[in-house]
């Protein structure tokens, strides 16, 4: 079925939580390969194919641990302005040749219009589109040279992972869902997939280049293959991530906390990726002893992933923390073979003791990674040392007390490491809108800013760095109230004519007016009006 339309997109469903060896190594047909499997919130994207394309992340598109097929994360698009962009390249100028586009897909909504997954070129020369009932019935659509091909497959589940593959074999376009062939479309004999003359074939993933049809959901293991129809009949979907194109084994250091604060425990994983067979590893972890204090180290799950016995050891160089060097080693035992794939070799944990407002890092040095044959080292590519920003300490144990003076609340808390001062925030409801109340250089504050008797106030504290920027996190919330009579404006433990006189003089005023009196604003809403008068008269005659 062919129809004219505009729009571009692609979607997937079905959750497969899988593990196992790397499924397939990129070949010369692989023009793009985007993994996730990285730290939560990262916006760094790389192409693991031999082409090593530059990928530009737009909006807030990021890696997320909320959903994943393989590894620790997948790629999340928020449905507003998130998309990945790649420049025009022959890897996705398909012409009249075979190709395969496959990926894992997990949508988060059924939109009332189109949602884009892939767009090739300014005029959507090849695209996939899933739309909702009322438009085209909620199905995938594949657009080629202006012709809309409506599929019979209709995504009907949210939050479910499915593997999608779009394949051209000679003059046929095929759609596979979880390895099952659902639709076939016939092209004209030798038909070329080409943009209008002179137009680039830029690639957009998650939206089109005009900001239309944003996708809400997760994608993973995105692969484009040119010159090959990888599947022409039903198949078993991949059971593990595709292998990177790198022939070298990659070693990386991954902190578990992107921005720790003074007093936190920071753990760093030593990860290996793309191993073709590892028997043992020996390396030094270097760190700044002025910022980090070594606590402990544990073996990872890689070298013993098959249940084989291992030796592990870690100790400070010369048992001296000031050296800032942790010597580590882990090895398989006896003749039990090697381990291939990816995983964590070891983890080291440190207390954060300094460096707030700046950066620290952990590095790897003197690395030796041995393969199956004794004395045969594996060539590795070491990633750059992670730069770890250190935040200022967090105020702890905030408490709010009523000193009995009827005019204030007293706040105290534990000092935060490296703090030069504190910002005090107040709200009138728990979890509400906290506004900056004041600042102090000590861990004590008196709130006498229009504090009304009988009203519960909520507070949070944030530490301020020595250069005056608020780098710390908020303390936990604490609350308190002045014990007294509601309506006792003059704080004399009675609600009487004196309070009525004060309210009358301030009646019909708002904050900033010459006669405004915040103590008479008994309902804490806007100006002083009849609602405040009702509160006062309701409590008129009360006495403590």
PDB file of C-alpha atoms in Angstrom, residues 8-13 60-62 64 66-67 74-83 103-118 129-130 140 155 157-161 205-208 211-220:
ATOM      1  CA  UNK A   8       9.498  10.326   9.723  1.00  0.00           C
ATOM      2  CA  UNK A   9       9.878   7.972  12.656  1.00  0.00           C
ATOM      3  CA  UNK A  10      10.511   4.521  14.044  1.00  0.00           C
ATOM      4  CA  UNK A  11       9.490   2.660  17.260  1.00  0.00           C
ATOM      5  CA  UNK A  12       9.986  -0.543  19.278  1.00  0.00           C
ATOM      6  CA  UNK A  13       8.569  -2.511  22.173  1.00  0.00           C
ATOM      7  CA  UNK A  60      18.511  16.568  26.838  1.00  0.00           C
ATOM      8  CA  UNK A  61      18.988  13.224  25.077  1.00  0.00           C
ATOM      9  CA  UNK A  62      21.026  11.082  27.454  1.00  0.00           C
ATOM     10  CA  UNK A  64      19.520   6.373  31.350  1.00  0.00           C
ATOM     11  CA  UNK A  66      15.827   3.406  34.006  1.00  0.00           C
ATOM     12  CA  UNK A  67      15.446   1.055  31.022  1.00  0.00           C
ATOM     13  CA  UNK A  74      19.891   2.774  27.173  1.00  0.00           C
ATOM     14  CA  UNK A  75      19.360   6.045  25.264  1.00  0.00           C
ATOM     15  CA  UNK A  76      16.465   8.182  26.562  1.00  0.00           C
ATOM     16  CA  UNK A  77      14.560  10.763  24.490  1.00  0.00           C
ATOM     17  CA  UNK A  78      12.202  13.029  26.491  1.00  0.00           C
ATOM     18  CA  UNK A  79       9.649  13.692  23.743  1.00  0.00           C
ATOM     19  CA  UNK A  80      10.264  17.440  23.481  1.00  0.00           C
ATOM     20  CA  UNK A  81      13.541  18.459  21.844  1.00  0.00           C
ATOM     21  CA  UNK A  82      15.846  15.439  22.103  1.00  0.00           C
ATOM     22  CA  UNK A  83      17.582  13.963  19.075  1.00  0.00           C
ATOM     23  CA  UNK A 103      17.859  -1.422  16.895  1.00  0.00           C
ATOM     24  CA  UNK A 104      15.979  -2.017  20.154  1.00  0.00           C
ATOM     25  CA  UNK A 105      12.959   0.176  20.880  1.00  0.00           C
ATOM     26  CA  UNK A 106      10.855   0.952  23.979  1.00  0.00           C
ATOM     27  CA  UNK A 107       8.231   3.729  23.654  1.00  0.00           C
ATOM     28  CA  UNK A 108       6.723   5.634  26.584  1.00  0.00           C
ATOM     29  CA  UNK A 109       3.566   7.045  24.970  1.00  0.00           C
ATOM     30  CA  UNK A 110       1.072   6.726  22.158  1.00  0.00           C
ATOM     31  CA  UNK A 111       1.158  10.161  20.581  1.00  0.00           C
ATOM     32  CA  UNK A 112      -1.763  11.686  18.682  1.00  0.00           C
ATOM     33  CA  UNK A 113       0.528  12.464  15.771  1.00  0.00           C
ATOM     34  CA  UNK A 114       3.785  11.123  14.380  1.00  0.00           C
ATOM     35  CA  UNK A 115       6.904  10.309  16.392  1.00  0.00           C
ATOM     36  CA  UNK A 116      10.171  10.177  14.522  1.00  0.00           C
ATOM     37  CA  UNK A 117      12.857   7.551  14.991  1.00  0.00           C
ATOM     38  CA  UNK A 118      15.032   7.870  11.866  1.00  0.00           C
ATOM     39  CA  UNK A 129       6.742   6.322  11.391  1.00  0.00           C
ATOM     40  CA  UNK A 130       4.456   5.099  14.138  1.00  0.00           C
ATOM     41  CA  UNK A 140       4.876   1.748  11.583  1.00  0.00           C
ATOM     42  CA  UNK A 155       2.813  -1.322  18.315  1.00  0.00           C
ATOM     43  CA  UNK A 157       2.446  -1.919  24.365  1.00  0.00           C
ATOM     44  CA  UNK A 158       4.343   0.738  26.274  1.00  0.00           C
ATOM     45  CA  UNK A 159       7.433   0.115  28.399  1.00  0.00           C
ATOM     46  CA  UNK A 160       8.283  -3.062  26.488  1.00  0.00           C
ATOM     47  CA  UNK A 161      11.459  -3.682  24.496  1.00  0.00           C
ATOM     48  CA  UNK A 205      17.477   9.983  15.324  1.00  0.00           C
ATOM     49  CA  UNK A 206      14.551  10.782  17.628  1.00  0.00           C
ATOM     50  CA  UNK A 207      13.151  13.795  15.701  1.00  0.00           C
ATOM     51  CA  UNK A 208      13.398  15.453  12.322  1.00  0.00           C
ATOM     52  CA  UNK A 211      12.144  19.928  15.458  1.00  0.00           C
ATOM     53  CA  UNK A 212       8.981  18.008  14.527  1.00  0.00           C
ATOM     54  CA  UNK A 213       7.710  14.622  15.709  1.00  0.00           C
ATOM     55  CA  UNK A 214       9.830  14.139  18.881  1.00  0.00           C
ATOM     56  CA  UNK A 215      10.078  10.608  20.226  1.00  0.00           C
ATOM     57  CA  UNK A 216       9.425   9.774  23.898  1.00  0.00           C
ATOM     58  CA  UNK A 217      11.071   6.566  25.030  1.00  0.00           C
ATOM     59  CA  UNK A 218      14.288   4.546  24.938  1.00  0.00           C
ATOM     60  CA  UNK A 219      16.468   3.168  22.125  1.00  0.00           C
ATOM     61  CA  UNK A 220      19.488   0.879  22.290  1.00  0.00           C
TER      62      UNK A 220
END
